[in-house]
């Protein structure tokens, strides 16, 4: 599998460390209730199809990258810096 780092270009997947679904960027507010934190920490979806994952470019530029990919076809659809994705979510 090849991942296109926004900083370094196309690289082998082994340069990256997979950290899970990019929904981890949607951290609850500090005062959120126990149910919100329990859901954030323990519940994960396992969808077939298009997903957004968070990867760390460990053997490269050390960027956090949100990768949009299809789990059925293994097609890589997009890769964005996580800092830009987080900024878009905060603005929305």
XYZ file of C-alpha atoms in Angstrom:
92
model
C 0.000 0.000 0.000
C 1.275 3.479 -0.886
C 0.337 6.659 0.988
C 0.870 10.120 -0.463
C 2.284 12.347 2.250
C 1.335 16.002 1.631
C 4.938 16.968 2.476
C 7.028 14.112 1.050
C 4.955 12.654 -1.785
C 4.107 8.995 -2.342
C 5.673 6.639 0.208
C 5.395 3.012 1.278
C 2.903 2.328 4.056
C 5.720 1.000 6.273
C 6.985 4.581 6.755
C 3.737 5.400 8.575
C 2.226 4.400 11.910
C -1.541 3.803 11.847
C -3.368 5.334 14.813
C -7.018 4.645 13.950
C -10.036 6.480 12.663
C -9.638 10.223 12.135
C -12.663 10.746 14.390
C -10.066 10.884 17.186
C -9.610 14.513 16.096
C -13.174 15.192 17.305
C -12.199 15.228 20.991
C -15.010 16.191 23.398
C -14.812 19.465 25.287
C -13.194 19.279 28.728
C -16.563 19.627 30.469
C -18.326 16.968 28.397
C -20.124 14.311 30.382
C -18.959 10.778 31.114
C -21.029 9.322 28.258
C -19.310 11.560 25.684
C -15.847 10.620 26.966
C -16.730 6.918 27.192
C -17.916 6.982 23.575
C -14.797 8.874 22.440
C -12.372 6.532 24.204
C -13.973 3.118 23.710
C -16.355 2.953 20.748
C -15.138 2.572 17.164
C -16.964 1.817 13.921
C -15.691 -0.843 11.519
C -17.225 0.241 8.199
C -16.778 -1.342 4.796
C -16.160 1.357 2.210
C -14.749 4.875 2.454
C -13.078 5.749 5.771
C -10.792 8.477 7.093
C -7.795 7.277 9.098
C -5.088 9.073 11.050
C -1.498 8.085 10.208
C 1.813 9.354 11.608
C 4.697 9.669 9.119
C 7.153 8.129 11.542
C 9.989 7.373 9.097
C 9.576 10.609 7.173
C 8.637 14.196 7.992
C 6.822 13.380 11.282
C 3.531 14.784 9.970
C 0.126 13.582 11.127
C -1.840 12.732 7.977
C -5.567 12.063 7.515
C -5.903 9.446 4.768
C -9.235 8.839 3.024
C -9.337 5.310 1.640
C -11.750 2.591 0.589
C -11.487 -0.521 2.789
C -13.209 -2.670 0.153
C -11.130 -1.729 -2.914
C -7.977 -0.575 -1.031
C -8.001 2.594 -3.139
C -6.326 5.647 -1.581
C -8.606 8.608 -2.253
C -6.937 11.546 -0.464
C -4.312 12.546 2.080
C -4.323 15.802 4.048
C -2.308 17.189 6.924
C -4.226 16.569 10.143
C -3.575 20.142 11.302
C -5.477 21.447 8.272
C -8.334 18.961 8.748
C -8.627 19.874 12.439
C -8.719 23.577 11.518
C -11.531 22.932 9.012
C -13.560 21.075 11.655
C -13.086 23.858 14.207
C -14.211 26.478 11.671
C -17.339 24.514 10.713
